[in-house]
Coordinates of C-alpha atoms and ligand atoms in Angstrom, one line a residue:
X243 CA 253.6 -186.2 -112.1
X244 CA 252.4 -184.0 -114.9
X245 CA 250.3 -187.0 -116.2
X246 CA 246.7 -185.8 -114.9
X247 CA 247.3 -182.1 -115.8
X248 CA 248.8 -183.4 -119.6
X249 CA 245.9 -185.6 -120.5
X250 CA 242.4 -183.8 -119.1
X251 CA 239.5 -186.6 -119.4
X252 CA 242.0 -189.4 -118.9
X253 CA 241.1 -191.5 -115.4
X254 CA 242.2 -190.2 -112.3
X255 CA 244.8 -191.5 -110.0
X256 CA 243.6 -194.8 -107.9
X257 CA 243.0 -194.5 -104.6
X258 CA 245.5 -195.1 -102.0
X259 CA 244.1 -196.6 -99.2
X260 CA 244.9 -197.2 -95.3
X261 CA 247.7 -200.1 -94.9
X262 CA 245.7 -203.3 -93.4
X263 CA 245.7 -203.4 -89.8
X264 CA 246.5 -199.1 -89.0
X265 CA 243.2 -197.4 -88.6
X266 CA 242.0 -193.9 -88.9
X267 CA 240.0 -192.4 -86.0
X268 CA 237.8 -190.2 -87.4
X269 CA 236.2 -187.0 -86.1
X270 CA 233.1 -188.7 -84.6
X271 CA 234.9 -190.9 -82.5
X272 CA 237.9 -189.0 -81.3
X273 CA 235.9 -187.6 -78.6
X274 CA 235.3 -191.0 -76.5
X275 CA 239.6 -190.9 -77.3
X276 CA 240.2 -187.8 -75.9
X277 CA 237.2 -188.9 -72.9
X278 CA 239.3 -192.3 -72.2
X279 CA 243.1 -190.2 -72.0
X280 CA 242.1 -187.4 -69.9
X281 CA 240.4 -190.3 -67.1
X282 CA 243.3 -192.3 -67.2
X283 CA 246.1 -189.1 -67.5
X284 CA 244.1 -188.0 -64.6
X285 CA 244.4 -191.0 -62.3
X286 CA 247.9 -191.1 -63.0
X287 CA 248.7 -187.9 -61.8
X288 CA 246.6 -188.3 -58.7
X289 CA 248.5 -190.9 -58.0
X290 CA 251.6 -189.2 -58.6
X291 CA 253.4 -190.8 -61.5
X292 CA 255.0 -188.7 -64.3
X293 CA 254.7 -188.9 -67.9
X294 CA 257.8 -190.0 -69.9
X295 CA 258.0 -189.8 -73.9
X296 CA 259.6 -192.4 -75.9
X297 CA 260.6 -192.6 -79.3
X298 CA 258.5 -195.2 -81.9
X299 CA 261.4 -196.3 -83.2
X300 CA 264.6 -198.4 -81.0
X301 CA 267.2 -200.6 -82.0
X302 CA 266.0 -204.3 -83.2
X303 CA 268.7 -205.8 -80.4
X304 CA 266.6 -204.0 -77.6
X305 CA 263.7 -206.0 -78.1
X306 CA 265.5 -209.5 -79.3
X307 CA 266.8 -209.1 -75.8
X308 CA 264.0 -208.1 -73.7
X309 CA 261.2 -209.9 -75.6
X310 CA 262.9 -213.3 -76.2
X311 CA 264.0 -214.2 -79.3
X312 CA 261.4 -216.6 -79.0
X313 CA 258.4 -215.0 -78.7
X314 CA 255.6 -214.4 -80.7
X315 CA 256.5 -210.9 -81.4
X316 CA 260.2 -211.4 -82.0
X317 CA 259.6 -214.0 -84.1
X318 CA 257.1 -213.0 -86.5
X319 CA 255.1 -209.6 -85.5
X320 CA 257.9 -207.0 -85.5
X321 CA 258.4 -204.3 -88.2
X322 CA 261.9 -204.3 -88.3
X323 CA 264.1 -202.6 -91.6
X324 CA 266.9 -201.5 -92.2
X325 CA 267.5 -197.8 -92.6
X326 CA 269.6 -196.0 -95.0
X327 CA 272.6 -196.0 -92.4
X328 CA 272.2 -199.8 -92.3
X329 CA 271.1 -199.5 -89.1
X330 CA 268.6 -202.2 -87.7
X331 CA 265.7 -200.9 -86.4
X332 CA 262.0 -201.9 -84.8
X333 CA 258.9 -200.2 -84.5
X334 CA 258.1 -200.7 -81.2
X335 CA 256.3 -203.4 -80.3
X336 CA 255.2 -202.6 -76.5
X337 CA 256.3 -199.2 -74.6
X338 CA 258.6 -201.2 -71.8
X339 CA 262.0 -202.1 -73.6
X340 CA 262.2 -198.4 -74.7
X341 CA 261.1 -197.2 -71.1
X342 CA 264.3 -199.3 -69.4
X343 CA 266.3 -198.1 -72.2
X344 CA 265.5 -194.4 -71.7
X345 CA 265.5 -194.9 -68.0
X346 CA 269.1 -196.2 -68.3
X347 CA 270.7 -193.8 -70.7
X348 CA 269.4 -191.1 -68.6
X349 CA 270.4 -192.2 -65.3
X350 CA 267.0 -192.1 -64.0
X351 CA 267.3 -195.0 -61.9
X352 CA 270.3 -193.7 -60.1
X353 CA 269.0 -193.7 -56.0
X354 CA 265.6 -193.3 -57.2
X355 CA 262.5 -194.9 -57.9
X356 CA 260.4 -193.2 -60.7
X357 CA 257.2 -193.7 -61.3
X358 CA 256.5 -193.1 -64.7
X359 CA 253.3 -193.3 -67.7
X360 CA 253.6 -193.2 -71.0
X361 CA 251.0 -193.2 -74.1
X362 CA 251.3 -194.2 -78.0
X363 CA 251.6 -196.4 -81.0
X364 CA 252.8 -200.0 -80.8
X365 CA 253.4 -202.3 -84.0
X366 CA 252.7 -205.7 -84.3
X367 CA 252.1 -207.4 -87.4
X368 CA 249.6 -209.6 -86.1
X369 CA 246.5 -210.6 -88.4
X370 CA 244.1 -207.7 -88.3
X371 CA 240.7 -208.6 -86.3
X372 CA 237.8 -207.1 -83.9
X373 CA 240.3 -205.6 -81.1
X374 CA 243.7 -206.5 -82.7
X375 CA 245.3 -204.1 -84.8
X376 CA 248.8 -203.8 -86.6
X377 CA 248.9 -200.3 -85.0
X378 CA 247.5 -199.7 -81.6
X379 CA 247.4 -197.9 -78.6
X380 CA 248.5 -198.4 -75.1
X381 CA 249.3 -196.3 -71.9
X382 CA 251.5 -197.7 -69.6
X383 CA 252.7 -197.2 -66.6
X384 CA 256.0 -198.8 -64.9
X385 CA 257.9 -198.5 -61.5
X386 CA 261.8 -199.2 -61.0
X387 CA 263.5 -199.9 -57.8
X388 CA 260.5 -201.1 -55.5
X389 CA 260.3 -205.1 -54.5
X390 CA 257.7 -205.4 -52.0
X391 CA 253.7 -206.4 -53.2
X392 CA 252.8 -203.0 -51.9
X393 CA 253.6 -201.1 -55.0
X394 CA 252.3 -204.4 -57.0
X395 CA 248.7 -203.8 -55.0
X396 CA 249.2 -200.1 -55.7
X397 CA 248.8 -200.3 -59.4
X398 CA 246.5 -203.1 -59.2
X399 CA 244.2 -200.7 -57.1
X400 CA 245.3 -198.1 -59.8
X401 CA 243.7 -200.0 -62.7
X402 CA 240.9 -200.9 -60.7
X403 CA 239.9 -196.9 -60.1
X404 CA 240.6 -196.1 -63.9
X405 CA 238.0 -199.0 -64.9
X406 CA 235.9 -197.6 -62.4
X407 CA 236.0 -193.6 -63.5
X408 CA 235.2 -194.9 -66.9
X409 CA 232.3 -196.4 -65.4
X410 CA 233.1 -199.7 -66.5
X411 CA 232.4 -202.6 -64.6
X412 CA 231.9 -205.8 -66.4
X413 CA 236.1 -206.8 -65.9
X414 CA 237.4 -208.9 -64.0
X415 CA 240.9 -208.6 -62.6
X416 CA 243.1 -212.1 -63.1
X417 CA 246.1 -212.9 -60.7
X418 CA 249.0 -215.2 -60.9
X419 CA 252.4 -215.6 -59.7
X420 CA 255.3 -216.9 -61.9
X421 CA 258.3 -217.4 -59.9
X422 CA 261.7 -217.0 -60.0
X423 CA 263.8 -217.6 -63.7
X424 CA 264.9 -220.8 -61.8
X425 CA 261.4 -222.3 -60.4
X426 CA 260.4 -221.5 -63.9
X427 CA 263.1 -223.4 -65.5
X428 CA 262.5 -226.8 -63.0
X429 CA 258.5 -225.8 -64.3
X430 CA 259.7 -225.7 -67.9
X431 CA 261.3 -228.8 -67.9
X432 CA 258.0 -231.1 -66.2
X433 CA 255.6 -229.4 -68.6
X434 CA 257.5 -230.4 -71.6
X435 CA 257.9 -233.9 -70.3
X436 CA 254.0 -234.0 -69.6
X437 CA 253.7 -232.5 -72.8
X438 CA 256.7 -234.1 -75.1
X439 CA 254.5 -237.6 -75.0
X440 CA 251.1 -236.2 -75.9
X441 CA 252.6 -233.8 -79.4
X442 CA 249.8 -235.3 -81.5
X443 CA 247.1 -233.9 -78.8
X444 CA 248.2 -230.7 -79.0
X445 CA 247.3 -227.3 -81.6
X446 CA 249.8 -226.3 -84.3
X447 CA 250.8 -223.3 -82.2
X448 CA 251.6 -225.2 -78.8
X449 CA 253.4 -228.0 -81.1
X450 CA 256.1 -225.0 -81.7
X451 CA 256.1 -223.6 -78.8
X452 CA 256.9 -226.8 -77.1
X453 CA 260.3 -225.9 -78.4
X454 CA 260.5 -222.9 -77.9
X455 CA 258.1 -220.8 -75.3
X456 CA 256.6 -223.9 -73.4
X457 CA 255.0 -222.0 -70.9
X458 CA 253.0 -219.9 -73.3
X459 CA 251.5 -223.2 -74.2
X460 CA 249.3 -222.3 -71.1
X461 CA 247.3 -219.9 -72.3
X462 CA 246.8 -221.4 -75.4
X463 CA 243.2 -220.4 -77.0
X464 CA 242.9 -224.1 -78.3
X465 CA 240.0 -226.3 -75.9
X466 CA 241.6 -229.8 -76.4
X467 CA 244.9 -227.7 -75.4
X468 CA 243.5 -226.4 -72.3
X469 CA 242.3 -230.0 -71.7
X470 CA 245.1 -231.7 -72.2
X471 CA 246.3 -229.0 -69.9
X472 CA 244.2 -230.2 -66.9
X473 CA 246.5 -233.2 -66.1
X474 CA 249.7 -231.2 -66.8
X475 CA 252.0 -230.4 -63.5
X476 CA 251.1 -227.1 -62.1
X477 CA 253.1 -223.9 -61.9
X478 CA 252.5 -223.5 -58.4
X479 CA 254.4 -226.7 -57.7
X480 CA 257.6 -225.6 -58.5
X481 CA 256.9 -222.1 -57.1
X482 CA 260.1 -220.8 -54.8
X483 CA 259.3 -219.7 -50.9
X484 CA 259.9 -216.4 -51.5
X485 CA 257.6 -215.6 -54.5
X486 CA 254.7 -218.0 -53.0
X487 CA 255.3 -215.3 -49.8
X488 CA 255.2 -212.3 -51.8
X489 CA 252.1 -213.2 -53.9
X490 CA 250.5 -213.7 -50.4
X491 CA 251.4 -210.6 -49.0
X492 CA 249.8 -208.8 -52.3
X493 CA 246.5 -210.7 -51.8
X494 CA 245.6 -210.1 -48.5
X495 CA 247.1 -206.4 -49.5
X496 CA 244.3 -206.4 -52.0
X497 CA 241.7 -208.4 -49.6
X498 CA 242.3 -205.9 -47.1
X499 CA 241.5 -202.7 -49.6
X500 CA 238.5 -205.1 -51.1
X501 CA 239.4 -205.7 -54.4
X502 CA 237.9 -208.8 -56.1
X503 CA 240.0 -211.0 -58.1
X504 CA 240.0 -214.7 -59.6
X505 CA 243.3 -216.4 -59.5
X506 CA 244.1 -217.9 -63.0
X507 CA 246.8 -220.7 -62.4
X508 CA 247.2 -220.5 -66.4
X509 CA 247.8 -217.1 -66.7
X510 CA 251.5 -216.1 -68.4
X511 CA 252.5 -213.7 -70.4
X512 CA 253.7 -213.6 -74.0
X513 CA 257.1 -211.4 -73.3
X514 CA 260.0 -213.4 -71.3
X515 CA 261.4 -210.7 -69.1
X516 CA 258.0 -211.0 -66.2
X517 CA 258.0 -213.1 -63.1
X518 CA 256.0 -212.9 -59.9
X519 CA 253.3 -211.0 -60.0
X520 CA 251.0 -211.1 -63.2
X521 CA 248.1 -209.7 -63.8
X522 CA 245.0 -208.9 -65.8
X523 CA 241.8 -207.4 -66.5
X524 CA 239.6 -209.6 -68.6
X525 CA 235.9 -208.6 -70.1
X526 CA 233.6 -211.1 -71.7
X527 CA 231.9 -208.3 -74.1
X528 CA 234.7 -207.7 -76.4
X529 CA 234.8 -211.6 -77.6
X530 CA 237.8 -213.4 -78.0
X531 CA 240.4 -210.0 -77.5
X532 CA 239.1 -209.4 -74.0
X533 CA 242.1 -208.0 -72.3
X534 CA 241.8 -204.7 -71.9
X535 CA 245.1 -204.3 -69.4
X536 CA 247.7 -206.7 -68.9
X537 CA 251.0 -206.3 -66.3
X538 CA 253.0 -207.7 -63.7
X539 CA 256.2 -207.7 -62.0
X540 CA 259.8 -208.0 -64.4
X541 CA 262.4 -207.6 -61.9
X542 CA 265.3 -209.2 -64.3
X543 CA 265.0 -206.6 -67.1
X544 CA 266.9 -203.4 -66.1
X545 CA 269.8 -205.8 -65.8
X546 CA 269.3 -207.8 -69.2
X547 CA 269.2 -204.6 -70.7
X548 CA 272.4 -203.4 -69.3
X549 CA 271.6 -201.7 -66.1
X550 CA 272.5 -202.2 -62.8
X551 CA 270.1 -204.9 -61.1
X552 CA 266.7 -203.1 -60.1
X553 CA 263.3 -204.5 -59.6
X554 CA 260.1 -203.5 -61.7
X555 CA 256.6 -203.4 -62.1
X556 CA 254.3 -202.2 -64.4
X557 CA 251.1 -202.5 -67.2
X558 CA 249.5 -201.5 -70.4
X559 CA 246.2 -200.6 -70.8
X560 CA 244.7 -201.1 -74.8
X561 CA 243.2 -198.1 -75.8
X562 CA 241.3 -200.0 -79.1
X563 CA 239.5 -202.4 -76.9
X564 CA 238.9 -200.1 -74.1
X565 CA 237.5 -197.5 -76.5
X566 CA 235.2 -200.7 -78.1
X567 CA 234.2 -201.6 -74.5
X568 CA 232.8 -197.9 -73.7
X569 CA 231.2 -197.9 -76.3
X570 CA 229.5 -200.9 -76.0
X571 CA 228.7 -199.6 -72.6
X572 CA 227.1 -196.6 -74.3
X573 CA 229.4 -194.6 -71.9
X574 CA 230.3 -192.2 -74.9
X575 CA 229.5 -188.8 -73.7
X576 CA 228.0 -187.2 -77.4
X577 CA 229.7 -185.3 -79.1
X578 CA 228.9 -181.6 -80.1
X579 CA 231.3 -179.6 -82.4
X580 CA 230.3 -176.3 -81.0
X581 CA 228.5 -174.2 -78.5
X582 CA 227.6 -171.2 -80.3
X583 CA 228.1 -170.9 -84.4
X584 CA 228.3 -167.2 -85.5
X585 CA 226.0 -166.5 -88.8
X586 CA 227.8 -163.9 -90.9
X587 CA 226.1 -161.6 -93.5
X588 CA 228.1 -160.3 -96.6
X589 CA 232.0 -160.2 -97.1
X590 CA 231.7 -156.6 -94.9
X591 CA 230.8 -158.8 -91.9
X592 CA 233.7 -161.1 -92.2
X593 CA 236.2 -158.7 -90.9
X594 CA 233.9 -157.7 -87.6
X595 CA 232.6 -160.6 -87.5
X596 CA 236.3 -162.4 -87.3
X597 CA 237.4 -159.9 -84.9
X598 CA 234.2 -160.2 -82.7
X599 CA 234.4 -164.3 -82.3
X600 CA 238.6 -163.4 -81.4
X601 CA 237.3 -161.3 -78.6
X602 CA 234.2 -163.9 -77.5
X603 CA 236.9 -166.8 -77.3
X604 CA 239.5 -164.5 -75.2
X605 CA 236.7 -163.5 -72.5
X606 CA 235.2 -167.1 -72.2
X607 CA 237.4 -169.5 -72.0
X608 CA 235.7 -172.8 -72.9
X609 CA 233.5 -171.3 -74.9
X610 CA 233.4 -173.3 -78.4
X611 CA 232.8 -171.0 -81.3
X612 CA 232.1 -172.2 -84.7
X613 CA 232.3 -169.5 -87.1
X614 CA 230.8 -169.6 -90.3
X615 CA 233.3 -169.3 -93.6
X616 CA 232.7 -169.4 -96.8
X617 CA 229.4 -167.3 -97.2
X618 CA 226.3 -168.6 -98.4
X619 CA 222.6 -167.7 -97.9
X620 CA 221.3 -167.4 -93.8
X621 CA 219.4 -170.5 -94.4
X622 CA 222.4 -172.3 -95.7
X623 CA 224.4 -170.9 -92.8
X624 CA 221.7 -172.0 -90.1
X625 CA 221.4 -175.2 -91.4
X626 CA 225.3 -176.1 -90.7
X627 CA 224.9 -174.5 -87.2
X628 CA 222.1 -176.7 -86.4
X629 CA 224.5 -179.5 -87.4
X630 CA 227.4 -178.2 -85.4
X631 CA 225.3 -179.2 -82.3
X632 CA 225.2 -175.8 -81.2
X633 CA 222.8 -174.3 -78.9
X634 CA 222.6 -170.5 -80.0
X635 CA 223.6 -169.1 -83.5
X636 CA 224.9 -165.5 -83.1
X637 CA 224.0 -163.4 -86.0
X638 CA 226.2 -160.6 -87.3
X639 CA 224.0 -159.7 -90.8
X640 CA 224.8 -156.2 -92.7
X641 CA 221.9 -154.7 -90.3
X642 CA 223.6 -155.7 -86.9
X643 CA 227.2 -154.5 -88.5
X644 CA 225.3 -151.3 -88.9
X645 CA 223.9 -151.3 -85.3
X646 CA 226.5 -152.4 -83.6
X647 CA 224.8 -155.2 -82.3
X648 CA 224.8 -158.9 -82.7
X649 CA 221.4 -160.9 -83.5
X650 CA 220.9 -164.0 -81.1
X651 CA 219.1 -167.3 -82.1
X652 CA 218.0 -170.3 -80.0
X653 CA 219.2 -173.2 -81.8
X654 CA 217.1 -175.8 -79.7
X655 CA 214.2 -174.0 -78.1
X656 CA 211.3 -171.7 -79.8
X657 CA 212.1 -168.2 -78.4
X658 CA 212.3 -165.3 -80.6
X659 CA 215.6 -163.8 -82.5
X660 CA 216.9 -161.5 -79.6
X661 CA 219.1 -158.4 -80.5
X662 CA 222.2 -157.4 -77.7
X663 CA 224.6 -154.8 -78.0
X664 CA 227.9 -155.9 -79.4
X665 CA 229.8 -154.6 -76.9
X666 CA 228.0 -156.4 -74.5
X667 CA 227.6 -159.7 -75.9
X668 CA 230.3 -161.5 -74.1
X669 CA 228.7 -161.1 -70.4
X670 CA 225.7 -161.9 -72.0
X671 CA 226.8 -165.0 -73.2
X672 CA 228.7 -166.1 -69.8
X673 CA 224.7 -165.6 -68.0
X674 CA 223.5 -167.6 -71.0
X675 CA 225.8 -170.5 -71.2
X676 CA 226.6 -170.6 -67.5
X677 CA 226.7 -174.8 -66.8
X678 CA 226.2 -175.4 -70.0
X679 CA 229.3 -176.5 -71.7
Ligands
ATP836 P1 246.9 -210.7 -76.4 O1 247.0 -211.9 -75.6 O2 245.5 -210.1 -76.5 O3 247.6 -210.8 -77.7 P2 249.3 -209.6 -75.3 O4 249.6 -210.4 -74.1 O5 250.0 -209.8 -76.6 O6 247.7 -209.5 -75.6 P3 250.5 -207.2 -74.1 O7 251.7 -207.2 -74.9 O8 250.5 -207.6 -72.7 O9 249.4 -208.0 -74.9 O10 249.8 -205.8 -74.3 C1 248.9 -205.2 -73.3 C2 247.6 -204.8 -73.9 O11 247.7 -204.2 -75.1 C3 246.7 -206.0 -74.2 O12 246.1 -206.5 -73.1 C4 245.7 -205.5 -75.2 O13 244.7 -204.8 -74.5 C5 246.6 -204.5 -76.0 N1 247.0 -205.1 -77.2 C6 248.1 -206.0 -77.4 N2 248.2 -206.3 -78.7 C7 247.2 -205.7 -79.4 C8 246.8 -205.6 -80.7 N3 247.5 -206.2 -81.7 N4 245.8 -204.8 -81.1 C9 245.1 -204.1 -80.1 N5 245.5 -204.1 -78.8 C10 246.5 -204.9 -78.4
MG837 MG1 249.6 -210.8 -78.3

């Protein structure tokens, strides 16, 4: 510990750097962040579902049994350890295991049907690329007890106004319908005997899953796959009445409203628990990671994890790749650290000057106030408020302390230094600013 102090001259430390795959957001981007939360937190309240927070951490045996033991993530992306208790645990991998499990522990799904959001890190050790991280981001919404396509159209229509408030338009929204467990079973069974014959035709990936997660085989990103695929039996074959009726009802729901989507006959989804309805939204700017929201119906789940028999819907939105796809929208709004940044003349100052930006803050709320710390020449101090972004520098020199005044510069225009009356400074600067921040 002592080392550096012991032996001055010797090397420093090494660096320590971020593990591979968990980003930093740094200052310059955690505006479009914040921009992207606040639009979608917004149109989930308007649309009156309530926010729910979950812990990062569950039990492994939650997800082995929601998941699929199966899966992808079960099988190889999942941080799982063992604490010091011996417990095992998982860093979640996806927000709706932990959702049910909260929703069930708390008795939220007693007579009720909750709609509820929630926002955070999920873990996957996946290998690290453009819009696939080991840490990322979701919000998700889901919706217990409700078994009609009307709550299915609902979010659909849900998604489709958050894309639109964040101006983004080049997605397109991807519908399937999976079935019943059983329909999928009698599907399961004449893929793998299309497939079983044809093993040398098909990736590495869909080889395994042949065993294991047939129907993931589907979406495989492999072309002589998908080719292969063409001659395969189709899902929609083996579909049962009832889903092939409910899948109508939620297209002519969204026909009615006007909602454009392409069915995708080969869309599945990489966690076990869905059936029925699935959905995505799917852009062609962000390359090969170009689902930005994925969801569908998973009415077995509150039951597989223990609960009493309730249907469920719900989605997740991926912050990363939405993020990416505003910015390559240029849909940023630009960041600016600071409306006003307050120029202070020698140690005296600081103590007005501290008690002066308190009192500015109080009576205008919104008002961002940079104050300068540290001291430093005026040119040194006008130079970092011109980098702040702000539009006026208020001056409170040894002079103005004396006065009782407060000096006022235009950051961005050419007008001359103005003076104002301490005292009156605030309504002053509400005239000023008015519409501006
Ligand atoms: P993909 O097919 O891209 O691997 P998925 O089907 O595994 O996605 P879901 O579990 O449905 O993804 O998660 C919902 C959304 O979360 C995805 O559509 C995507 O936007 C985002 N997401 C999933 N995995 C990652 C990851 N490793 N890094 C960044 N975002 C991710
Ligand atoms: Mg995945």
């Amino acid at each position: 510990m002592n080392q550096i102090a012991d032996s001055p001259g010797k090397a420093l430390a090494t660096t320590i750097q971020r593990v591979r795959g968990f980003n930093d957001v740094l200052p310059q981007d955690t505006p479009a962040w914040r921009h992207l939360e606040n639009v979608l937190c917004g149109v989930l309240a308007r649309y009156g579902y309530q926010e729910i927070r979950l812990p990062q951490l569950e039990r492994t045996e939650l997800f082995s049994r929601s998941i699929g033991e199966v899966t992808d993530i079960v099988e190889k992306e999942m941080y799982t350890f063992e604490d010091r208790n011996g417990d095992l645990l998982t860093l979640r991998p996806e927000g709706t295991a932990g959702c049910v499990r909260a929703c069930i522990e708390h008795g939220l799904l007693h007579n009720q049907q909750p709609r509820l959001w929630y926002m955070g890190s999920m873990f996957r050790y996946e290998r690290p690329q453009k819009g696939r991280l080991r840490q990322f981001h979701q919000i998700g919404a889901e919706v217990f007890g409700l078994e009609g396509p009307d709550i299915d159209a609902e979010q659909i229509l849900m998604t489709a106004q958050m894309l639109r408030e964040l101006g983004l338009h080049d997605v397109e929204l991807q519908l399937n319908t999976l079935g019943t467990a059983e329909a999928r079973a009698r599907y399961r069974k004449a893929l793998v005997a299309y497939l079983d014959g044809r093993r040398d035709e098909l990736d590495e990936d869909s080889v395994r899953r042949l065993d294991t997660n047939p129907l993931r085989i589907l979406d495989s990103k492999s072309e002589s796959t998908q080719r292969l695929l063409d001659g395969a039996p189709a899902l929609a074959d083996y579909m049962d009445a009832e889903s092939v009726e409910h899948f109508r009802q939620l297209r002519a729901l969204l026909d009615h409203v006007g909602v454009p989507y392409t069915l995708n006959p080969r869309l599945v989804r990489g966690l076990d628990y869905y059936g029925r309805t699935v959905f995505e939204w799917v852009t062609r700017r962000l390359g090969a990671q170009g689902t930005v929201c994925a969801g569908g119906r998973y009415d077995g789940l509150v039951e597989q994890i223990g609960g009493k028999p309730m249907p469920a819907v719900g989605f997740a939105l991926g912050l990363e790749r939405l993020v990416a796809l505003l910015d390559e929208n240029g849909a940023i709004p630009p960041s600016r650290i600071a409306d006003v940044y307050l120029v202070v003349g020698t140690e005296q100052a600081t103590a007005e000057a501290l008690s002066l930006a308190d009192h500015l803050r109080s009576a205008l709320p919104g008002l961002r106030l940079l104050m300068h710390c540290g001291g430093g020449s005026f040119k040194s101090q006008f130079r970092r408020a011109d980098r702040s972004g702000a539009r006026l520098a208020l001056i409170l020199g040894d002079q103005e302390l004396a006065d009782g005044t407060v000096g006022i510069k235009d950051l961005r225009g050419h007008g001359e230094q103005k003076t104002v009356e301490r005292a009156t400074v605030a309504d002053w600067l509400a005239g000023e600013l008015n519409g501006d921040a």
